[in-house]
């Protein structure tokens, strides 16, 4: 027996352990429980896939439940992209995404519905070869794989381009680089598996022996279990506070420490913060961070965050964006306003997309809608 023989079972055990780690470890992902549940959902799907492979291998494909986990694989890319959106405190049109995901899920399940009548992998493979269904299955598999890969790539760039609320220390910077490296490595892994499958599909004997499929299942679960153990462990040690700057997203130990500090009343400090940001228009600097205010006021980063969170009832990015949006409103209503892109840069945003997202979040309108509603 080699390592690959026990990989699916080992991956299932690792998956269950990761689920418990994600759901019950109290630090690392902040106060938003959705982040924790979405990451747990991704790990659950991979755990289910590993267990499905274990059952299929253990029974040599002679089970009517073989491959049932494949019906969920298209959700991985969507969930992972949504996880990165939540983790970096980005925005997304969730209703539109739900419509697309649900619709796509129904189409996939209807596609596989006629295949549920087969009681073993051999029967299924025999039908696929005799009916010519294999080409449709290959197209379906390539579609799902490419879509997941694209969503993982989008997630990587969203993580890479999301603004940070503070300058990272050496340890945090190293963890951040490591998370990005792990993510891009997984994209490369998925591309490698996809290319391997395309090459395998050119061989006539691909489905003639169960051993071919068995080897694929063992190898895939080994690589994926390594990835998710590494990624989940790393992401749990890179606190979401770094993106939000929200005192409530601090690990409990840190929050408890500063709650007992000298900052018993944060109102005075918040007034100093507000005056500094407004009078010196620090919000016009697109790279402003908590460290900037901390150094100017000679206060700890956590105290600055606490004061903003408790008095403005928002996190650091939203607090700064509120000043930017007020400035943008004046420019949008000018007699001869600049382009929306130019205005977004003028008021401190580093992209038009970030400006639109913040404007919509704060005013419940797009910049264009705001201009129209305030004409005359």
mmCIF file with all atom_site columns, N, CA, C and O in Angstrom, residues 7-49:
data_model
loop_
_atom_site.group_PDB
_atom_site.id
_atom_site.type_symbol
_atom_site.label_atom_id
_atom_site.label_alt_id
_atom_site.label_comp_id
_atom_site.label_asym_id
_atom_site.label_entity_id
_atom_site.label_seq_id
_atom_site.pdbx_PDB_ins_code
_atom_site.Cartn_x
_atom_site.Cartn_y
_atom_site.Cartn_z
_atom_site.occupancy
_atom_site.B_iso_or_equiv
_atom_site.pdbx_formal_charge
_atom_site.auth_seq_id
_atom_site.auth_comp_id
_atom_site.auth_asym_id
_atom_site.auth_atom_id
_atom_site.pdbx_PDB_model_num
ATOM 1   N N  . UNK A 1 7  ? -5.212  8.191  0.246  1.00 0.00 ? 7  UNK A N  1
ATOM 2   C CA . UNK A 1 7  ? -5.390  9.640  0.096  1.00 0.00 ? 7  UNK A CA 1
ATOM 3   C C  . UNK A 1 7  ? -6.845  10.087 0.215  1.00 0.00 ? 7  UNK A C  1
ATOM 4   O O  . UNK A 1 7  ? -7.130  11.047 0.942  1.00 0.00 ? 7  UNK A O  1
ATOM 5   N N  . UNK A 1 8  ? -7.805  9.469  -0.495 1.00 0.00 ? 8  UNK A N  1
ATOM 6   C CA . UNK A 1 8  ? -9.195  9.933  -0.382 1.00 0.00 ? 8  UNK A CA 1
ATOM 7   C C  . UNK A 1 8  ? -9.729  9.886  1.051  1.00 0.00 ? 8  UNK A C  1
ATOM 8   O O  . UNK A 1 8  ? -10.405 10.822 1.492  1.00 0.00 ? 8  UNK A O  1
ATOM 9   N N  . UNK A 1 9  ? -9.439  8.802  1.775  1.00 0.00 ? 9  UNK A N  1
ATOM 10  C CA . UNK A 1 9  ? -9.897  8.704  3.159  1.00 0.00 ? 9  UNK A CA 1
ATOM 11  C C  . UNK A 1 9  ? -9.183  9.733  4.030  1.00 0.00 ? 9  UNK A C  1
ATOM 12  O O  . UNK A 1 9  ? -9.811  10.407 4.866  1.00 0.00 ? 9  UNK A O  1
ATOM 13  N N  . UNK A 1 10 ? -7.884  9.872  3.837  1.00 0.00 ? 10 UNK A N  1
ATOM 14  C CA . UNK A 1 10 ? -7.111  10.851 4.604  1.00 0.00 ? 10 UNK A CA 1
ATOM 15  C C  . UNK A 1 10 ? -7.605  12.265 4.322  1.00 0.00 ? 10 UNK A C  1
ATOM 16  O O  . UNK A 1 10 ? -7.732  13.090 5.237  1.00 0.00 ? 10 UNK A O  1
ATOM 17  N N  . UNK A 1 11 ? -7.909  12.558 3.055  1.00 0.00 ? 11 UNK A N  1
ATOM 18  C CA . UNK A 1 11 ? -8.422  13.879 2.679  1.00 0.00 ? 11 UNK A CA 1
ATOM 19  C C  . UNK A 1 11 ? -9.769  14.146 3.326  1.00 0.00 ? 11 UNK A C  1
ATOM 20  O O  . UNK A 1 11 ? -10.076 15.283 3.718  1.00 0.00 ? 11 UNK A O  1
ATOM 21  N N  . UNK A 1 12 ? -10.600 13.109 3.424  1.00 0.00 ? 12 UNK A N  1
ATOM 22  C CA . UNK A 1 12 ? -11.903 13.263 4.084  1.00 0.00 ? 12 UNK A CA 1
ATOM 23  C C  . UNK A 1 12 ? -11.732 13.620 5.546  1.00 0.00 ? 12 UNK A C  1
ATOM 24  O O  . UNK A 1 12 ? -12.423 14.505 6.076  1.00 0.00 ? 12 UNK A O  1
ATOM 25  N N  . UNK A 1 13 ? -10.787 12.958 6.211  1.00 0.00 ? 13 UNK A N  1
ATOM 26  C CA . UNK A 1 13 ? -10.525 13.230 7.629  1.00 0.00 ? 13 UNK A CA 1
ATOM 27  C C  . UNK A 1 13 ? -9.968  14.640 7.810  1.00 0.00 ? 13 UNK A C  1
ATOM 28  O O  . UNK A 1 13 ? -10.380 15.379 8.708  1.00 0.00 ? 13 UNK A O  1
ATOM 29  N N  . UNK A 1 14 ? -9.040  15.019 6.928  1.00 0.00 ? 14 UNK A N  1
ATOM 30  C CA . UNK A 1 14 ? -8.481  16.373 6.973  1.00 0.00 ? 14 UNK A CA 1
ATOM 31  C C  . UNK A 1 14 ? -9.580  17.404 6.748  1.00 0.00 ? 14 UNK A C  1
ATOM 32  O O  . UNK A 1 14 ? -9.632  18.442 7.415  1.00 0.00 ? 14 UNK A O  1
ATOM 33  N N  . UNK A 1 15 ? -10.489 17.105 5.810  1.00 0.00 ? 15 UNK A N  1
ATOM 34  C CA . UNK A 1 15 ? -11.589 18.023 5.515  1.00 0.00 ? 15 UNK A CA 1
ATOM 35  C C  . UNK A 1 15 ? -12.488 18.247 6.709  1.00 0.00 ? 15 UNK A C  1
ATOM 36  O O  . UNK A 1 15 ? -12.869 19.395 7.013  1.00 0.00 ? 15 UNK A O  1
ATOM 37  N N  . UNK A 1 16 ? -12.830 17.172 7.410  1.00 0.00 ? 16 UNK A N  1
ATOM 38  C CA . UNK A 1 16 ? -13.667 17.298 8.606  1.00 0.00 ? 16 UNK A CA 1
ATOM 39  C C  . UNK A 1 16 ? -12.937 18.113 9.676  1.00 0.00 ? 16 UNK A C  1
ATOM 40  O O  . UNK A 1 16 ? -13.530 18.976 10.344 1.00 0.00 ? 16 UNK A O  1
ATOM 41  N N  . UNK A 1 17 ? -11.649 17.874 9.829  1.00 0.00 ? 17 UNK A N  1
ATOM 42  C CA . UNK A 1 17 ? -10.847 18.626 10.802 1.00 0.00 ? 17 UNK A CA 1
ATOM 43  C C  . UNK A 1 17 ? -10.815 20.110 10.460 1.00 0.00 ? 17 UNK A C  1
ATOM 44  O O  . UNK A 1 17 ? -10.929 20.970 11.339 1.00 0.00 ? 17 UNK A O  1
ATOM 45  N N  . UNK A 1 18 ? -10.663 20.402 9.157  1.00 0.00 ? 18 UNK A N  1
ATOM 46  C CA . UNK A 1 18 ? -10.656 21.800 8.719  1.00 0.00 ? 18 UNK A CA 1
ATOM 47  C C  . UNK A 1 18 ? -12.001 22.472 8.979  1.00 0.00 ? 18 UNK A C  1
ATOM 48  O O  . UNK A 1 18 ? -12.062 23.640 9.384  1.00 0.00 ? 18 UNK A O  1
ATOM 49  N N  . UNK A 1 19 ? -13.078 21.743 8.753  1.00 0.00 ? 19 UNK A N  1
ATOM 50  C CA . UNK A 1 19 ? -14.410 22.296 9.013  1.00 0.00 ? 19 UNK A CA 1
ATOM 51  C C  . UNK A 1 19 ? -14.549 22.700 10.476 1.00 0.00 ? 19 UNK A C  1
ATOM 52  O O  . UNK A 1 19 ? -15.037 23.795 10.788 1.00 0.00 ? 19 UNK A O  1
ATOM 53  N N  . UNK A 1 20 ? -14.126 21.838 11.364 1.00 0.00 ? 20 UNK A N  1
ATOM 54  C CA . UNK A 1 20 ? -14.188 22.143 12.793 1.00 0.00 ? 20 UNK A CA 1
ATOM 55  C C  . UNK A 1 20 ? -13.288 23.323 13.133 1.00 0.00 ? 20 UNK A C  1
ATOM 56  O O  . UNK A 1 20 ? -13.658 24.210 13.916 1.00 0.00 ? 20 UNK A O  1
ATOM 57  N N  . UNK A 1 21 ? -12.104 23.353 12.522 1.00 0.00 ? 21 UNK A N  1
ATOM 58  C CA . UNK A 1 21 ? -11.143 24.441 12.748 1.00 0.00 ? 21 UNK A CA 1
ATOM 59  C C  . UNK A 1 21 ? -11.732 25.784 12.316 1.00 0.00 ? 21 UNK A C  1
ATOM 60  O O  . UNK A 1 21 ? -11.648 26.783 13.026 1.00 0.00 ? 21 UNK A O  1
ATOM 61  N N  . UNK A 1 22 ? -12.362 25.802 11.153 1.00 0.00 ? 22 UNK A N  1
ATOM 62  C CA . UNK A 1 22 ? -12.936 27.040 10.602 1.00 0.00 ? 22 UNK A CA 1
ATOM 63  C C  . UNK A 1 22 ? -14.147 27.498 11.400 1.00 0.00 ? 22 UNK A C  1
ATOM 64  O O  . UNK A 1 22 ? -14.298 28.686 11.704 1.00 0.00 ? 22 UNK A O  1
ATOM 65  N N  . UNK A 1 23 ? -15.015 26.572 11.760 1.00 0.00 ? 23 UNK A N  1
ATOM 66  C CA . UNK A 1 23 ? -16.268 26.930 12.414 1.00 0.00 ? 23 UNK A CA 1
ATOM 67  C C  . UNK A 1 23 ? -16.102 27.307 13.878 1.00 0.00 ? 23 UNK A C  1
ATOM 68  O O  . UNK A 1 23 ? -16.852 28.136 14.398 1.00 0.00 ? 23 UNK A O  1
ATOM 69  N N  . UNK A 1 24 ? -15.101 26.732 14.540 1.00 0.00 ? 24 UNK A N  1
ATOM 70  C CA . UNK A 1 24 ? -15.017 26.926 15.991 1.00 0.00 ? 24 UNK A CA 1
ATOM 71  C C  . UNK A 1 24 ? -13.805 27.721 16.451 1.00 0.00 ? 24 UNK A C  1
ATOM 72  O O  . UNK A 1 24 ? -13.733 28.097 17.626 1.00 0.00 ? 24 UNK A O  1
ATOM 73  N N  . UNK A 1 25 ? -12.847 27.973 15.571 1.00 0.00 ? 25 UNK A N  1
ATOM 74  C CA . UNK A 1 25 ? -11.744 28.855 15.972 1.00 0.00 ? 25 UNK A CA 1
ATOM 75  C C  . UNK A 1 25 ? -12.251 30.291 15.935 1.00 0.00 ? 25 UNK A C  1
ATOM 76  O O  . UNK A 1 25 ? -12.789 30.752 14.926 1.00 0.00 ? 25 UNK A O  1
ATOM 77  N N  . UNK A 1 26 ? -12.082 31.010 17.007 1.00 0.00 ? 26 UNK A N  1
ATOM 78  C CA . UNK A 1 26 ? -12.754 32.295 17.174 1.00 0.00 ? 26 UNK A CA 1
ATOM 79  C C  . UNK A 1 26 ? -12.017 33.482 16.565 1.00 0.00 ? 26 UNK A C  1
ATOM 80  O O  . UNK A 1 26 ? -12.564 34.576 16.501 1.00 0.00 ? 26 UNK A O  1
ATOM 81  N N  . UNK A 1 27 ? -10.785 33.301 16.153 1.00 0.00 ? 27 UNK A N  1
ATOM 82  C CA . UNK A 1 27 ? -10.047 34.445 15.623 1.00 0.00 ? 27 UNK A CA 1
ATOM 83  C C  . UNK A 1 27 ? -9.682  34.232 14.164 1.00 0.00 ? 27 UNK A C  1
ATOM 84  O O  . UNK A 1 27 ? -9.698  33.118 13.659 1.00 0.00 ? 27 UNK A O  1
ATOM 85  N N  . UNK A 1 28 ? -9.387  35.344 13.487 1.00 0.00 ? 28 UNK A N  1
ATOM 86  C CA . UNK A 1 28 ? -8.851  35.256 12.137 1.00 0.00 ? 28 UNK A CA 1
ATOM 87  C C  . UNK A 1 28 ? -9.770  35.740 11.045 1.00 0.00 ? 28 UNK A C  1
ATOM 88  O O  . UNK A 1 28 ? -9.311  36.288 10.059 1.00 0.00 ? 28 UNK A O  1
ATOM 89  N N  . UNK A 1 29 ? -11.081 35.549 11.198 1.00 0.00 ? 29 UNK A N  1
ATOM 90  C CA . UNK A 1 29 ? -12.000 35.917 10.116 1.00 0.00 ? 29 UNK A CA 1
ATOM 91  C C  . UNK A 1 29 ? -12.941 37.063 10.491 1.00 0.00 ? 29 UNK A C  1
ATOM 92  O O  . UNK A 1 29 ? -13.825 37.408 9.720  1.00 0.00 ? 29 UNK A O  1
ATOM 93  N N  . UNK A 1 30 ? -12.763 37.643 11.650 1.00 0.00 ? 30 UNK A N  1
ATOM 94  C CA . UNK A 1 30 ? -13.550 38.816 12.015 1.00 0.00 ? 30 UNK A CA 1
ATOM 95  C C  . UNK A 1 30 ? -14.953 38.481 12.480 1.00 0.00 ? 30 UNK A C  1
ATOM 96  O O  . UNK A 1 30 ? -15.317 37.324 12.712 1.00 0.00 ? 30 UNK A O  1
ATOM 97  N N  . UNK A 1 31 ? -15.772 39.532 12.591 1.00 0.00 ? 31 UNK A N  1
ATOM 98  C CA . UNK A 1 31 ? -17.114 39.384 13.183 1.00 0.00 ? 31 UNK A CA 1
ATOM 99  C C  . UNK A 1 31 ? -18.161 38.892 12.192 1.00 0.00 ? 31 UNK A C  1
ATOM 100 O O  . UNK A 1 31 ? -19.229 38.437 12.598 1.00 0.00 ? 31 UNK A O  1
ATOM 101 N N  . UNK A 1 32 ? -17.895 38.993 10.905 1.00 0.00 ? 32 UNK A N  1
ATOM 102 C CA . UNK A 1 32 ? -18.877 38.588 9.896  1.00 0.00 ? 32 UNK A CA 1
ATOM 103 C C  . UNK A 1 32 ? -18.893 37.068 9.780  1.00 0.00 ? 32 UNK A C  1
ATOM 104 O O  . UNK A 1 32 ? -17.970 36.456 9.234  1.00 0.00 ? 32 UNK A O  1
ATOM 105 N N  . UNK A 1 33 ? -19.950 36.457 10.272 1.00 0.00 ? 33 UNK A N  1
ATOM 106 C CA . UNK A 1 33 ? -20.038 34.998 10.278 1.00 0.00 ? 33 UNK A CA 1
ATOM 107 C C  . UNK A 1 33 ? -20.171 34.420 8.876  1.00 0.00 ? 33 UNK A C  1
ATOM 108 O O  . UNK A 1 33 ? -19.862 33.248 8.645  1.00 0.00 ? 33 UNK A O  1
ATOM 109 N N  . UNK A 1 34 ? -20.638 35.233 7.930  1.00 0.00 ? 34 UNK A N  1
ATOM 110 C CA . UNK A 1 34 ? -20.787 34.736 6.555  1.00 0.00 ? 34 UNK A CA 1
ATOM 111 C C  . UNK A 1 34 ? -19.449 34.277 5.985  1.00 0.00 ? 34 UNK A C  1
ATOM 112 O O  . UNK A 1 34 ? -19.389 33.301 5.233  1.00 0.00 ? 34 UNK A O  1
ATOM 113 N N  . UNK A 1 35 ? -18.367 34.987 6.329  1.00 0.00 ? 35 UNK A N  1
ATOM 114 C CA . UNK A 1 35 ? -17.040 34.617 5.833  1.00 0.00 ? 35 UNK A CA 1
ATOM 115 C C  . UNK A 1 35 ? -16.704 33.193 6.275  1.00 0.00 ? 35 UNK A C  1
ATOM 116 O O  . UNK A 1 35 ? -16.245 32.368 5.484  1.00 0.00 ? 35 UNK A O  1
ATOM 117 N N  . UNK A 1 36 ? -16.959 32.929 7.540  1.00 0.00 ? 36 UNK A N  1
ATOM 118 C CA . UNK A 1 36 ? -16.658 31.620 8.113  1.00 0.00 ? 36 UNK A CA 1
ATOM 119 C C  . UNK A 1 36 ? -17.493 30.520 7.452  1.00 0.00 ? 36 UNK A C  1
ATOM 120 O O  . UNK A 1 36 ? -16.996 29.449 7.098  1.00 0.00 ? 36 UNK A O  1
ATOM 121 N N  . UNK A 1 37 ? -18.782 30.812 7.246  1.00 0.00 ? 37 UNK A N  1
ATOM 122 C CA . UNK A 1 37 ? -19.681 29.804 6.676  1.00 0.00 ? 37 UNK A CA 1
ATOM 123 C C  . UNK A 1 37 ? -19.373 29.534 5.201  1.00 0.00 ? 37 UNK A C  1
ATOM 124 O O  . UNK A 1 37 ? -19.479 28.398 4.736  1.00 0.00 ? 37 UNK A O  1
ATOM 125 N N  . UNK A 1 38 ? -18.998 30.580 4.465  1.00 0.00 ? 38 UNK A N  1
ATOM 126 C CA . UNK A 1 38 ? -18.677 30.387 3.044  1.00 0.00 ? 38 UNK A CA 1
ATOM 127 C C  . UNK A 1 38 ? -17.405 29.554 2.893  1.00 0.00 ? 38 UNK A C  1
ATOM 128 O O  . UNK A 1 38 ? -17.347 28.630 2.074  1.00 0.00 ? 38 UNK A O  1
ATOM 129 N N  . UNK A 1 39 ? -16.378 29.862 3.685  1.00 0.00 ? 39 UNK A N  1
ATOM 130 C CA . UNK A 1 39 ? -15.148 29.072 3.639  1.00 0.00 ? 39 UNK A CA 1
ATOM 131 C C  . UNK A 1 39 ? -15.432 27.631 4.059  1.00 0.00 ? 39 UNK A C  1
ATOM 132 O O  . UNK A 1 39 ? -14.912 26.682 3.450  1.00 0.00 ? 39 UNK A O  1
ATOM 133 N N  . UNK A 1 40 ? -16.275 27.457 5.065  1.00 0.00 ? 40 UNK A N  1
ATOM 134 C CA . UNK A 1 40 ? -16.649 26.111 5.500  1.00 0.00 ? 40 UNK A CA 1
ATOM 135 C C  . UNK A 1 40 ? -17.399 25.380 4.387  1.00 0.00 ? 40 UNK A C  1
ATOM 136 O O  . UNK A 1 40 ? -17.219 24.164 4.200  1.00 0.00 ? 40 UNK A O  1
ATOM 137 N N  . UNK A 1 41 ? -18.220 26.119 3.639  1.00 0.00 ? 41 UNK A N  1
ATOM 138 C CA . UNK A 1 41 ? -18.950 25.515 2.528  1.00 0.00 ? 41 UNK A CA 1
ATOM 139 C C  . UNK A 1 41 ? -18.019 24.985 1.449  1.00 0.00 ? 41 UNK A C  1
ATOM 140 O O  . UNK A 1 41 ? -18.240 23.899 0.895  1.00 0.00 ? 41 UNK A O  1
ATOM 141 N N  . UNK A 1 42 ? -16.974 25.739 1.148  1.00 0.00 ? 42 UNK A N  1
ATOM 142 C CA . UNK A 1 42 ? -15.989 25.300 0.138  1.00 0.00 ? 42 UNK A CA 1
ATOM 143 C C  . UNK A 1 42 ? -15.280 24.039 0.604  1.00 0.00 ? 42 UNK A C  1
ATOM 144 O O  . UNK A 1 42 ? -15.144 23.064 -0.152 1.00 0.00 ? 42 UNK A O  1
ATOM 145 N N  . UNK A 1 43 ? -14.841 24.052 1.856  1.00 0.00 ? 43 UNK A N  1
ATOM 146 C CA . UNK A 1 43 ? -14.144 22.880 2.397  1.00 0.00 ? 43 UNK A CA 1
ATOM 147 C C  . UNK A 1 43 ? -15.074 21.672 2.452  1.00 0.00 ? 43 UNK A C  1
ATOM 148 O O  . UNK A 1 43 ? -14.660 20.537 2.196  1.00 0.00 ? 43 UNK A O  1
ATOM 149 N N  . UNK A 1 44 ? -16.350 21.920 2.765  1.00 0.00 ? 44 UNK A N  1
ATOM 150 C CA . UNK A 1 44 ? -17.312 20.812 2.806  1.00 0.00 ? 44 UNK A CA 1
ATOM 151 C C  . UNK A 1 44 ? -17.437 20.138 1.437  1.00 0.00 ? 44 UNK A C  1
ATOM 152 O O  . UNK A 1 44 ? -17.471 18.905 1.344  1.00 0.00 ? 44 UNK A O  1
ATOM 153 N N  . UNK A 1 45 ? -17.496 20.935 0.372  1.00 0.00 ? 45 UNK A N  1
ATOM 154 C CA . UNK A 1 45 ? -17.622 20.361 -0.971 1.00 0.00 ? 45 UNK A CA 1
ATOM 155 C C  . UNK A 1 45 ? -16.417 19.484 -1.294 1.00 0.00 ? 45 UNK A C  1
ATOM 156 O O  . UNK A 1 45 ? -16.563 18.356 -1.790 1.00 0.00 ? 45 UNK A O  1
ATOM 157 N N  . UNK A 1 46 ? -15.225 19.976 -0.979 1.00 0.00 ? 46 UNK A N  1
ATOM 158 C CA . UNK A 1 46 ? -14.025 19.177 -1.252 1.00 0.00 ? 46 UNK A CA 1
ATOM 159 C C  . UNK A 1 46 ? -13.961 17.935 -0.357 1.00 0.00 ? 46 UNK A C  1
ATOM 160 O O  . UNK A 1 46 ? -13.491 16.876 -0.784 1.00 0.00 ? 46 UNK A O  1
ATOM 161 N N  . UNK A 1 47 ? -14.439 18.058 0.870  1.00 0.00 ? 47 UNK A N  1
ATOM 162 C CA . UNK A 1 47 ? -14.498 16.892 1.757  1.00 0.00 ? 47 UNK A CA 1
ATOM 163 C C  . UNK A 1 47 ? -15.475 15.857 1.205  1.00 0.00 ? 47 UNK A C  1
ATOM 164 O O  . UNK A 1 47 ? -15.197 14.648 1.216  1.00 0.00 ? 47 UNK A O  1
ATOM 165 N N  . UNK A 1 48 ? -16.600 16.337 0.701  1.00 0.00 ? 48 UNK A N  1
ATOM 166 C CA . UNK A 1 48 ? -17.605 15.457 0.102  1.00 0.00 ? 48 UNK A CA 1
ATOM 167 C C  . UNK A 1 48 ? -17.038 14.761 -1.141 1.00 0.00 ? 48 UNK A C  1
ATOM 168 O O  . UNK A 1 48 ? -17.259 13.569 -1.361 1.00 0.00 ? 48 UNK A O  1
ATOM 169 N N  . UNK A 1 49 ? -16.286 15.517 -1.938 1.00 0.00 ? 49 UNK A N  1
ATOM 170 C CA . UNK A 1 49 ? -15.661 14.934 -3.131 1.00 0.00 ? 49 UNK A CA 1
ATOM 171 C C  . UNK A 1 49 ? -14.677 13.830 -2.728 1.00 0.00 ? 49 UNK A C  1
ATOM 172 O O  . UNK A 1 49 ? -14.665 12.751 -3.313 1.00 0.00 ? 49 UNK A O  1
#
